[in-house]
Coordinates of C-alpha atoms in Angstrom, one line a residue:
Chain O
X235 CA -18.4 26.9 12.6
X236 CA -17.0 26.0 9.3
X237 CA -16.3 22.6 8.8
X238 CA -14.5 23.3 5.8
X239 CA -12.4 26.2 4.8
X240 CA -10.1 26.9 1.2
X241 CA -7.8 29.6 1.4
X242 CA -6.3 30.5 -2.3
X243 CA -5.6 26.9 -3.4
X244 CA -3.6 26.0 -6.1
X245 CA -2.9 22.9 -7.5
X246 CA 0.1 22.5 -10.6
X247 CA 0.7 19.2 -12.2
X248 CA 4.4 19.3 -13.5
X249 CA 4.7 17.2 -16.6
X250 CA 7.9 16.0 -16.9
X251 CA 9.2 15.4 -20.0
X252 CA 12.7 13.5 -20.6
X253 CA 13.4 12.6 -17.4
X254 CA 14.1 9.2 -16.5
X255 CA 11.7 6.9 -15.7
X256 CA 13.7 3.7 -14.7
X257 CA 17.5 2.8 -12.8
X258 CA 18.9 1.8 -16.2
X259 CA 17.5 5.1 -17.9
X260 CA 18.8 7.5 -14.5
X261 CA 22.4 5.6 -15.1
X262 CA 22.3 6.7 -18.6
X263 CA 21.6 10.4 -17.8
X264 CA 24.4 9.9 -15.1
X265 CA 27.2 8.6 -17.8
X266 CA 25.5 11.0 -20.3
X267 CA 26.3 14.3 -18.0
X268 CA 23.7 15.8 -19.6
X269 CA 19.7 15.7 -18.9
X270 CA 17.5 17.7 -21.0
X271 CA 14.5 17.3 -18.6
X272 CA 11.3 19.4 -19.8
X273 CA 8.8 20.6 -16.8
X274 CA 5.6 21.5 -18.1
X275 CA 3.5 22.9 -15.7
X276 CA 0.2 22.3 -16.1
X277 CA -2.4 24.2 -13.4
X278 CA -5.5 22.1 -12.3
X279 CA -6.9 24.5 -9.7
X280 CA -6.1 28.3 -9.5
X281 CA -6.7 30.5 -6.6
X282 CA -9.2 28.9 -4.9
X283 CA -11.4 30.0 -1.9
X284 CA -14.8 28.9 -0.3
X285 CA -15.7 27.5 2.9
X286 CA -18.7 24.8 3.7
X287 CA -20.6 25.5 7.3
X288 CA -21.4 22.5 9.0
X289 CA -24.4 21.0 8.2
X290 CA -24.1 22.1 5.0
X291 CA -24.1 20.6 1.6
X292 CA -22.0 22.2 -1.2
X293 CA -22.6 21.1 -4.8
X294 CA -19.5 21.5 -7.2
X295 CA -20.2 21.6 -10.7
X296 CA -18.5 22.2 -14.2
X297 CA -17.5 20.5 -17.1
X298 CA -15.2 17.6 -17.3
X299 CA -11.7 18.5 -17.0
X300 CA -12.5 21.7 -14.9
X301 CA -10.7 20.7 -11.6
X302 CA -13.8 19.2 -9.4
X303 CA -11.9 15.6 -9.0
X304 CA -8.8 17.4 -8.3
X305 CA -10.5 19.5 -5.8
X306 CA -12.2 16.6 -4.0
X307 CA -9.0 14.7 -4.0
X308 CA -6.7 17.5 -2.6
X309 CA -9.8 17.8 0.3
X310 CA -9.4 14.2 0.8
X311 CA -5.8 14.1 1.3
X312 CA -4.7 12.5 -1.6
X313 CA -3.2 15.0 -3.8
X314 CA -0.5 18.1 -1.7
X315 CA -1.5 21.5 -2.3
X316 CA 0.8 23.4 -4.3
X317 CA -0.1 26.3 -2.4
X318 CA -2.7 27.7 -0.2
X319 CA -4.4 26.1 2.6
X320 CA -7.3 23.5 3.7
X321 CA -8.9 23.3 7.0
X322 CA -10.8 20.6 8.1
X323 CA -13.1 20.2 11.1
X324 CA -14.1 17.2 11.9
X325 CA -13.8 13.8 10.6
X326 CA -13.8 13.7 6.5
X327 CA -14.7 10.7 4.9
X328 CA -14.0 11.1 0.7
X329 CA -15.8 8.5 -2.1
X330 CA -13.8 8.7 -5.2
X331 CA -15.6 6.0 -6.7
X332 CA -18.0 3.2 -4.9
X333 CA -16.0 0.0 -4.9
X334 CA -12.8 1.5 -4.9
X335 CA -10.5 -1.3 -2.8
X336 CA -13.3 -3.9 -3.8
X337 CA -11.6 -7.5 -4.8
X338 CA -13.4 -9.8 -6.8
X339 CA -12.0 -12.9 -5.3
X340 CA -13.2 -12.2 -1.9
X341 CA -16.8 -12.6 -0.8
X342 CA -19.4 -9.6 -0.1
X343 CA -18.7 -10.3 3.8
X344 CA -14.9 -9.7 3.1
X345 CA -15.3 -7.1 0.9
X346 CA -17.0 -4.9 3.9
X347 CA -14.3 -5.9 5.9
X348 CA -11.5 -5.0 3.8
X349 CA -13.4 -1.5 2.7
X350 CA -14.2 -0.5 5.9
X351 CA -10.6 -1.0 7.1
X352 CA -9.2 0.9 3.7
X353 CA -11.4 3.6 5.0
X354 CA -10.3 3.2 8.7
X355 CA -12.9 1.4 10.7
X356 CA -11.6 -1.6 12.4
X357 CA -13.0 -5.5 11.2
X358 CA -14.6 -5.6 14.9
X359 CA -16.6 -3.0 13.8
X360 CA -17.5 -3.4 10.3
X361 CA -18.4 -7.4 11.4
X362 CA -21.0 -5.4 13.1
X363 CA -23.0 -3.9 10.4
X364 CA -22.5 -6.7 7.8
X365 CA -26.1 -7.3 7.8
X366 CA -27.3 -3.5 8.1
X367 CA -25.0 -3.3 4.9
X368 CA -26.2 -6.3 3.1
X369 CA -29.9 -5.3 3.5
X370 CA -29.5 -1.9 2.4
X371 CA -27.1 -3.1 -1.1
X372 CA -30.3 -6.0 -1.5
X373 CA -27.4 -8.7 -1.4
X374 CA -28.4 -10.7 1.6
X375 CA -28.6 -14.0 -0.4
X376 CA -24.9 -13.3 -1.5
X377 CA -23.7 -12.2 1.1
X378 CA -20.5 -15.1 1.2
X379 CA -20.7 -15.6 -2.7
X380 CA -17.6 -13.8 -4.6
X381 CA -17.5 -10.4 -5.6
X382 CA -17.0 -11.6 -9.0
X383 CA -20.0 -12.8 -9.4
X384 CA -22.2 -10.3 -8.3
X385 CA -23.7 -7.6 -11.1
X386 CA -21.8 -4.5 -11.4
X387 CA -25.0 -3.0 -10.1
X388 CA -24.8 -5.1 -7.1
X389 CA -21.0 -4.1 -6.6
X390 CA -22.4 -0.3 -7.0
X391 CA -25.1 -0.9 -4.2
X392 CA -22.4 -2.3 -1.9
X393 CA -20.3 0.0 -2.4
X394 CA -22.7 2.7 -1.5
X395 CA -23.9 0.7 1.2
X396 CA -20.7 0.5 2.9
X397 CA -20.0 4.0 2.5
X398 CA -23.5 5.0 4.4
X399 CA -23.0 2.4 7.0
X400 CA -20.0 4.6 8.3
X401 CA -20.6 7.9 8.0
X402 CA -18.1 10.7 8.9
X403 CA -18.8 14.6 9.7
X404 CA -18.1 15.4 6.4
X405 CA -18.5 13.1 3.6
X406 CA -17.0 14.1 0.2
X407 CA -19.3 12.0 -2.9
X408 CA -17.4 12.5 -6.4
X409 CA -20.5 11.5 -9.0
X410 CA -21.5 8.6 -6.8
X411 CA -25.2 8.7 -7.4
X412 CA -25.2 7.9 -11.2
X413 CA -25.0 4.4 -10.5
X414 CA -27.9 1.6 -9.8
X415 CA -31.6 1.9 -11.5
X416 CA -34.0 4.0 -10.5
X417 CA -35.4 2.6 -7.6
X418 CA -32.1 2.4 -6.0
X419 CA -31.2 5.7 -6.7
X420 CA -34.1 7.0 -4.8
X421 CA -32.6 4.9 -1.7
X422 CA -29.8 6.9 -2.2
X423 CA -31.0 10.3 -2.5
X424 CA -33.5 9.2 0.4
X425 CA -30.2 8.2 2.6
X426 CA -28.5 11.7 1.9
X427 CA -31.5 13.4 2.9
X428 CA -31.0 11.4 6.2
X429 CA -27.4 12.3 6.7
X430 CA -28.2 16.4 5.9
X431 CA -31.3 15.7 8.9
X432 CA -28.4 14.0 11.1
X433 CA -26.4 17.2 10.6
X434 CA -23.6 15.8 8.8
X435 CA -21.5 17.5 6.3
X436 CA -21.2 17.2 2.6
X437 CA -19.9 18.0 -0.4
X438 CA -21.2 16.6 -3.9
X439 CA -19.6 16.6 -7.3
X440 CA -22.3 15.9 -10.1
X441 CA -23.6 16.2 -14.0
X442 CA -27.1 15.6 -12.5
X443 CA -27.8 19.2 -12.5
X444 CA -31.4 18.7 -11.2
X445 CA -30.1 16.7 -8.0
X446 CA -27.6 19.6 -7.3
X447 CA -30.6 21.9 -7.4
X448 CA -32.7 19.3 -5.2
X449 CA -30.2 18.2 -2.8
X450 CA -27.3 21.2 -2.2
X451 CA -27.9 24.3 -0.4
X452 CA -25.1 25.9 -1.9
X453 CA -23.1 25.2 -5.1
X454 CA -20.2 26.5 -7.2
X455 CA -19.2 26.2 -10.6
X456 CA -15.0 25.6 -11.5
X457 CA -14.1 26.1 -15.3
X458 CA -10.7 25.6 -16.3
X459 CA -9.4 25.9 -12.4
X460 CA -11.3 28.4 -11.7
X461 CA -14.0 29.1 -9.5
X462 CA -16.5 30.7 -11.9
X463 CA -19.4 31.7 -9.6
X464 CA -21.1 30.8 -5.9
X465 CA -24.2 31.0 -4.4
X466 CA -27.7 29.5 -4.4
X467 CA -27.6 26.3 -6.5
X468 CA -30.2 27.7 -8.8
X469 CA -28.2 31.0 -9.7
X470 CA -24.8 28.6 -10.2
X471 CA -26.8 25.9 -12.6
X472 CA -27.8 29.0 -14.4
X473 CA -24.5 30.6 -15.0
X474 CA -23.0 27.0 -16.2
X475 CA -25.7 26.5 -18.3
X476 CA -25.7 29.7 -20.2
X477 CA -21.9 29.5 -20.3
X478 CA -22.1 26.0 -21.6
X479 CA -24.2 28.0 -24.3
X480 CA -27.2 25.8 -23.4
X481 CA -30.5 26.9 -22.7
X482 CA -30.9 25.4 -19.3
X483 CA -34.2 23.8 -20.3
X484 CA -32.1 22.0 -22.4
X485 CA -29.1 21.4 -20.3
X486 CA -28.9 16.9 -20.6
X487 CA -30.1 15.9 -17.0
X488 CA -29.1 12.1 -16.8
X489 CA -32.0 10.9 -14.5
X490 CA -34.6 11.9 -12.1
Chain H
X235 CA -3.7 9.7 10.0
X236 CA -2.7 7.6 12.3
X237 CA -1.6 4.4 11.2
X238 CA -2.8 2.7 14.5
X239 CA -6.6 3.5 13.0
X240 CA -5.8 1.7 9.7
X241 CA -4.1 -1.3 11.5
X242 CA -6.8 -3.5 10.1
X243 CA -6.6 -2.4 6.8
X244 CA -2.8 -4.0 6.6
X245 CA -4.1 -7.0 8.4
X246 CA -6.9 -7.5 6.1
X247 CA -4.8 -7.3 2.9
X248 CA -2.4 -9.4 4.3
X249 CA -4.9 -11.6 5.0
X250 CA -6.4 -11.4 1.5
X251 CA -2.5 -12.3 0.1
X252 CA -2.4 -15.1 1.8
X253 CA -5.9 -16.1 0.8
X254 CA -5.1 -15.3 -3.2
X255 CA -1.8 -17.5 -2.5
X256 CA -3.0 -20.6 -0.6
X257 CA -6.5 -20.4 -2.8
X258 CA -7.0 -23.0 -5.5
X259 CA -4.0 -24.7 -4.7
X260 CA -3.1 -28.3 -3.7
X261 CA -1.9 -28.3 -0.5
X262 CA -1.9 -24.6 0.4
X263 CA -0.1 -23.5 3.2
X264 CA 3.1 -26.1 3.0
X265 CA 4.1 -24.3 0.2
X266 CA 5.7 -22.0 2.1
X267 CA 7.8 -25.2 3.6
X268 CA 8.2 -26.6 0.0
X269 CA 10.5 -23.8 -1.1
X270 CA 13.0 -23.9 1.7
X271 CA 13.2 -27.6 1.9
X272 CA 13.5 -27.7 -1.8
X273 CA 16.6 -25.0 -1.3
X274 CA 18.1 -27.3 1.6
X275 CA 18.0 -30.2 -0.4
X276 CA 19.7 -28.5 -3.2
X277 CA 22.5 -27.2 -1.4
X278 CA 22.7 -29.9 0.5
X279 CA 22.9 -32.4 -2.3
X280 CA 25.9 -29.6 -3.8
X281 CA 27.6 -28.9 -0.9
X282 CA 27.8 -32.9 0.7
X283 CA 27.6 -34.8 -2.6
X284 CA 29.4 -32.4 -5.4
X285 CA 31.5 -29.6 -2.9
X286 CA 32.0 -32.2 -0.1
X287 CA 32.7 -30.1 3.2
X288 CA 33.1 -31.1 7.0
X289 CA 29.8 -29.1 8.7
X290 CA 28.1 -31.8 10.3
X291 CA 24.2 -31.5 10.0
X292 CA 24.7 -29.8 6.7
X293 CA 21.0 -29.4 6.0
X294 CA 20.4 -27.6 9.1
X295 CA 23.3 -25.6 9.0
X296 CA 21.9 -24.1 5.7
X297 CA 18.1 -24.2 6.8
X298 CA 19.4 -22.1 10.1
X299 CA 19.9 -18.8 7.7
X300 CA 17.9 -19.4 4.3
X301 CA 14.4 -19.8 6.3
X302 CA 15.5 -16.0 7.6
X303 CA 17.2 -14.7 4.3
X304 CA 14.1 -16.2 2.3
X305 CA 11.7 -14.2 4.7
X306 CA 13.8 -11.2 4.5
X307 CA 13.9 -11.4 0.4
X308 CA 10.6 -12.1 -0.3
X309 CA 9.2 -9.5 2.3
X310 CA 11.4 -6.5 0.5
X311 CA 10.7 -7.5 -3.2
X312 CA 6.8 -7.6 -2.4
X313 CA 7.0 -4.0 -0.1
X314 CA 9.0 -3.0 -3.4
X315 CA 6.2 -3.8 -5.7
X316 CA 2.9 -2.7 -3.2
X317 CA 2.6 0.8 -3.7
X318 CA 2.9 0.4 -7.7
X319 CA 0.6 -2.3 -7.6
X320 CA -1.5 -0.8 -5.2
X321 CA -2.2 2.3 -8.0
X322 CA -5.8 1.9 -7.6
X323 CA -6.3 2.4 -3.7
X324 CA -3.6 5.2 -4.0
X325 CA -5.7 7.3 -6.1
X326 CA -9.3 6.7 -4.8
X327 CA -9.0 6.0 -0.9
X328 CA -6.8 8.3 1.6
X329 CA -5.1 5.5 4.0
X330 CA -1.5 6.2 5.1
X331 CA 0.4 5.2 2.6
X332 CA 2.8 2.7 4.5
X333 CA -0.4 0.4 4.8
X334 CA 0.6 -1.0 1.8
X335 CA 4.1 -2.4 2.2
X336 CA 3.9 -3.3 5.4
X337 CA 0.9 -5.5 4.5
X338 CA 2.9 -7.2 1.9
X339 CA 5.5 -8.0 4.7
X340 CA 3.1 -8.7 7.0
X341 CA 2.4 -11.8 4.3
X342 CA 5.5 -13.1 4.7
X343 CA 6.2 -12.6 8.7
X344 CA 2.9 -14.8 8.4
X345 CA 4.4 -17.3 5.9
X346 CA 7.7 -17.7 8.0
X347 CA 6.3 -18.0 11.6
X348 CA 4.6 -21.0 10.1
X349 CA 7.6 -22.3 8.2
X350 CA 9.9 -21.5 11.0
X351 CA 7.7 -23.3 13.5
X352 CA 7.4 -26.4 11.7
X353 CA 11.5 -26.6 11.3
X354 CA 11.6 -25.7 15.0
X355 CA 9.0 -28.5 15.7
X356 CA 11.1 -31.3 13.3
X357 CA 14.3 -30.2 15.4
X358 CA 12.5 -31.2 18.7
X359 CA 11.0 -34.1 17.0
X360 CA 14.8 -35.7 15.8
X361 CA 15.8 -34.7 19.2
X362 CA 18.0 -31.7 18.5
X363 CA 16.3 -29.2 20.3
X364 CA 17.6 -25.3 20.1
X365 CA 18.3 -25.0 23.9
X366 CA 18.3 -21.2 24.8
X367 CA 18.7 -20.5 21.6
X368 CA 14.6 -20.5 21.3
X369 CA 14.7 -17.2 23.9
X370 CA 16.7 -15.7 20.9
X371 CA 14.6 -16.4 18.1
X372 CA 11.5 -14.0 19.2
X373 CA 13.4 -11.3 19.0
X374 CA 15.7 -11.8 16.2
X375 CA 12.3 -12.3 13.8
X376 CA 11.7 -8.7 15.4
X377 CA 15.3 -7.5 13.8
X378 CA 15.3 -9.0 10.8
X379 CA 11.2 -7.4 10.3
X380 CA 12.2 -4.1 11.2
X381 CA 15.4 -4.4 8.5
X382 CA 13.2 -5.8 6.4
X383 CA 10.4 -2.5 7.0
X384 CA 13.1 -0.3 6.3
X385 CA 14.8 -1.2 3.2
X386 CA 10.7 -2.1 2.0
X387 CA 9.8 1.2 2.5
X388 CA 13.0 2.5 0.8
X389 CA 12.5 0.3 -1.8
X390 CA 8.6 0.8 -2.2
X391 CA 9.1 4.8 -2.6
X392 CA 12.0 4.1 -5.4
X393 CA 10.1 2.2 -7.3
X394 CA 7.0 4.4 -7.6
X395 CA 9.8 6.8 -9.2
X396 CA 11.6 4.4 -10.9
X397 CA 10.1 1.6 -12.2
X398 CA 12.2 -1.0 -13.3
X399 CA 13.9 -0.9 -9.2
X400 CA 12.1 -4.3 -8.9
X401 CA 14.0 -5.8 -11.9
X402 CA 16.9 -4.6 -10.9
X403 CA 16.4 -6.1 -7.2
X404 CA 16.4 -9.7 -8.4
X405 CA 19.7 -9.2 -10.0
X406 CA 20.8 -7.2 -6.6
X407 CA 19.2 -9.7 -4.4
X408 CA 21.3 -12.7 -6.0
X409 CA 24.5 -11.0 -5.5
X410 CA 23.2 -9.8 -1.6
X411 CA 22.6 -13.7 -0.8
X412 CA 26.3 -15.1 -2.2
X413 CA 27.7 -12.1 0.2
X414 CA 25.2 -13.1 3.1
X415 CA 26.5 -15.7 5.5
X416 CA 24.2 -18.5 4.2
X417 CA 25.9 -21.3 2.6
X418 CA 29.0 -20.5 4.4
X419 CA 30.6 -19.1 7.8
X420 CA 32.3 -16.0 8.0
X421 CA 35.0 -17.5 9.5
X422 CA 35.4 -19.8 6.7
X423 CA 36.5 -16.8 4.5
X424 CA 40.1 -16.9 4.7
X425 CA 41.4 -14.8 7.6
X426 CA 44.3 -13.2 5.0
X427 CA 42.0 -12.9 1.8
X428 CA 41.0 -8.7 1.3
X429 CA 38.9 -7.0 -0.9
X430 CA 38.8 -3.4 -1.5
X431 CA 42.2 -3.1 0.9
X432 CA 40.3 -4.2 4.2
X433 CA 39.4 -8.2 5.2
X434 CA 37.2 -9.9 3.6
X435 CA 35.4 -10.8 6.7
X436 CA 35.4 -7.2 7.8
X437 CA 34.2 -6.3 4.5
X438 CA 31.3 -8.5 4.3
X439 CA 30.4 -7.6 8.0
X440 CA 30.5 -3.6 7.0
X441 CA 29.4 -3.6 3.6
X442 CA 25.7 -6.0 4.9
X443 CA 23.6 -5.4 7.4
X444 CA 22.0 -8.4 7.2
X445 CA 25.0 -10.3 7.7
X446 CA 25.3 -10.6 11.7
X447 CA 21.6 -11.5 12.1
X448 CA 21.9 -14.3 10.0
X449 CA 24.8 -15.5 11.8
X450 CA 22.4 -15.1 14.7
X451 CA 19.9 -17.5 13.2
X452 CA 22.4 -19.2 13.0
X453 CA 23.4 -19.6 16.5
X454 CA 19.9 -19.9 17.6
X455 CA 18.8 -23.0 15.6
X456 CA 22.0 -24.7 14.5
X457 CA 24.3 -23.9 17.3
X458 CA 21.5 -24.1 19.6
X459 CA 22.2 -21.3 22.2
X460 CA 22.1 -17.7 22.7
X461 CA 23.6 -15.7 19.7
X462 CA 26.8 -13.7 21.3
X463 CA 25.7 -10.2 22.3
X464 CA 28.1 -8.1 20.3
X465 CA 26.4 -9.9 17.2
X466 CA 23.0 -9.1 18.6
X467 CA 24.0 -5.4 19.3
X468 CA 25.4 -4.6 15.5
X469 CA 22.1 -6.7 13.9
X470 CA 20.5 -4.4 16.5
X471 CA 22.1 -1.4 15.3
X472 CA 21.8 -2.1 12.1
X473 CA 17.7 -3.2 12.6
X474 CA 17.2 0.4 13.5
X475 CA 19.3 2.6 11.2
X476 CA 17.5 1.3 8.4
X477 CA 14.0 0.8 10.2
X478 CA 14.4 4.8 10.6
X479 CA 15.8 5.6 7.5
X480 CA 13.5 3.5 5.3
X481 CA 10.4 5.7 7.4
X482 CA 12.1 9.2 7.2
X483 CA 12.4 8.2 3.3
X484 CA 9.1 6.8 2.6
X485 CA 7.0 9.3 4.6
X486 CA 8.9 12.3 2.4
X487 CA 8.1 10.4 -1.1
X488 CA 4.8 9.4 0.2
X489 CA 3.2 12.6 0.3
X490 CA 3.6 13.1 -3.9
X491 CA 2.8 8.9 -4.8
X492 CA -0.8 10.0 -5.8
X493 CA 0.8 12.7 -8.3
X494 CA 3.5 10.8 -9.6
X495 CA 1.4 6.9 -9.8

């Protein structure tokens, strides 16, 4: 069973130009008669199609601007489809950024609370794996200190921590990994591994080419909206990377 | 998505409002007594010392209605401004939308059950109790929030697509309280005056919904009894047209607030 499947997806920004942006500005157009309103479409994604199995990780890479955020965020739910269609099995968790819905006034403790309940877990529950959480982020000691205070590499383990704490079938991770030192990065790539073993899900967006190759057993490549190749993460780095006119020796791999 | 499942995400950034408000401040929670007794005294001190009139208990004949216009107006401006100011969580986390506005007037229903309670509890103190007007009040709070969901969610969506809607509800929100029952009775607007070719009782009546639950505050606290039933069945009415028609609108302009934020 798939647990996700893309049927010809499109996604078209419309740039509007001209039109009015505020009450006063609309009751000027009104009195005016007249609106010389400019649509610019502008096409993120174009035509797309792949499907994940379940227990599968899909890698997703390309350069910047090629549609990948787009892509995760129409998955997630954020962004409408323009057209096409996108099935989901299961229950799809999406991390955009670690920390998004974090608020420095509040403590650690609160922080978990709120995040968790952003993300649809109830405080009951979360209140349960606050110390799971704070052990795995190495914040114990500040647990009820501010979030303002805490290091942005602190706020970046937390936020990770969270996110692990609650996993769902199928977890979407846009670039999450290129935060927190070494060590803590192989935490992370250690806790994926444990989420592939417990079946689950995922999909990974990344410039880290060489954890794409370790992690993914699948990938594709988007340039410009399109979906440029698929297969075996090896075969996909390779067409990227020659496209990028890079040796792929050469291509810049951020960390280990 | 079921908005049941992300209950507690409203709750907890309700909860962080208040927190952000009452933090760092004095004496915290009474400010949200300071600002309707301030008000009271006001009009009080205008409308017995500069305007004199013949309502007896002056103070609590305004106090009846301001508490509930000052919960109703602060709950729509801050729904108004939650999804614009809520940008952030739009774009990065997928929670049903409406979290966000209702939060914000989950701050105030918060705000004015404790303002409300401590007027209540001064009332039974000075020995003017509300008699059965206390069954009422339960569920007129419930009216006037679901009003106040409705035209927050209207407001909300607007304002993601027009941005200035919140400057312009300050101005709009100072003419809605002069033509809101509040400092006055709409009896006390003569029977023979007309605006716009009806009454200028009826017109008041048609032209705000808000205007026969505040009368029904009214009743409940000042009058101290059971707000008439026809005025209960139109603030009902009313209640509910806009509860559904502030949903049907937000849940159409919801699904493009990521695109257009």
């Amino acid at each position: 069973m798939n647990s996700l499947e893309v049927r010809n997806l499109s996604k078209t920004f419309t740039i509007i130009r001209n039109r009015a942006e505020t009450v006063s500005g609309f009751f000027i157009d009104l009195a005016r008669f007249w609106r010389r309103v400019e649509h610019i479409p502008f096409t993120a994604l174009q035509n797309i199609a792949f499907s994940v199995a379940a227990g599968e990780t899909l890698g997703i890479v390309g350069a910047n601007g090629s549609g990948k955020s787009t892509l995760l965020k129409l998955l997630a739910g954020i962004y409408t489809p323009t057209s096409g269609t996108i099935r989901v099995n299961g229950r799809l968790v999406a991390l955009l950024e670690l920390g998004a819905g974090f608020h420095p006034e509040l403590s650690g403790r609160e922080n978990i609370l709120l995040n968790g309940a952003l993300y649809g877990h109830t405080r009951v529950s979360m209140a349960r794996r606050v110390a799971e959480i704070a052990a795995f982020a190495e914040i114990v000691p500040f647990l009820d200190t501010p979030l303002k205070h805490y290091s942005s590499g602190m706020q970046a383990r937390l936020g990770f921590a969270i996110a692990m704490a609650t996993p769902a079938e199928i977890m979407l991770l846009d670039e999450v990994l290129a935060v927190g030192d070494l060590a803590f990065q192989a935490q992370c790539v250690a806790k994926l591994r444990e989420l592939q073993a417990a079946g689950r899900t995922l999909v990974l967006v990344s410039h880290t080419l060489e954890l794409v190759q370790d992690l993914c057993d699948r990938a594709i490549w988007l340039d410009k909206g399109c979906l440029m190749a698929e297969g075996s993460p090896e075969e996909v780095i390779a067409a990227y990377a020659a496209h990028s006119a890079m040796p792929a020796a050469q291509t810049p791999v951020w960390s280990g | 998505m079921s908005l049941f499942r992300y209950r507690d995400a409203a709750f907890s950034l309700a909860l962080l409002n208040l927190r952000l408000r009452y933090n760092n401040t004095l004496i915290g929670a009474a400010w949200s007594l300071v600002n309707p007794l301030f008000f009271m005294l006001i009009f009080t001190f205008v409308f017995s010392v500069l305007l004199p009139n013949d309502t007896p208990d002056f103070p609590v004949f305004v106090l009846s209605a301001l508490l509930a216009w000052n919960y109703f107006q602060a709950a729509i401006s801050n729904a108004a401004i939650s999804v614009t100011n809520g940008r952030g969580l739009v774009l990065k986390i997928a929670f049903p939308r409406a979290v966000l506005p209702l939060a914000a007037i989950l701050t105030e229903l918060v705000t004015f059950s404790l303002a409300l309670s401590v007027v209540i509890g001064v009332l039974y103190l000075s020995g003017r109790g509300l008699g059965a007007g206390l069954l009422a009040l339960p569920l007129l709070v419930l009216l006037l929030t679901l009003l106040a969901i409705g035209v927050g969610l209207a407001l909300a969506a607007l304002n993601v697509r027009l941005r200035d809607t919140q400057e312009f509800l300050s101005v709009f929100l100072f003419g809605w309280f002069f033509l809101t029952p509040i400092l006055y009775r709409l009896e006390s607007i003569p029977a023979e005056r007309e605006l716009f070719g009806i009454s200028a009782r009826a017109f008041v009546q048609v032209i705000n919904p808000l205007s026969p639950l505040i009368t029904a505050f009214r009743q409940a606290i000042y009058e101290q009894r059971f707000p008439d039933l026809a005025l209960l069945g139109s603030a009902a009415l009313a209640a509910c047209v806009l509860f559904i028609g502030g949903v049907l609108i937000f849940g159409r302009a919801s699904r493009t607030f990521a695109e257009t934020l």
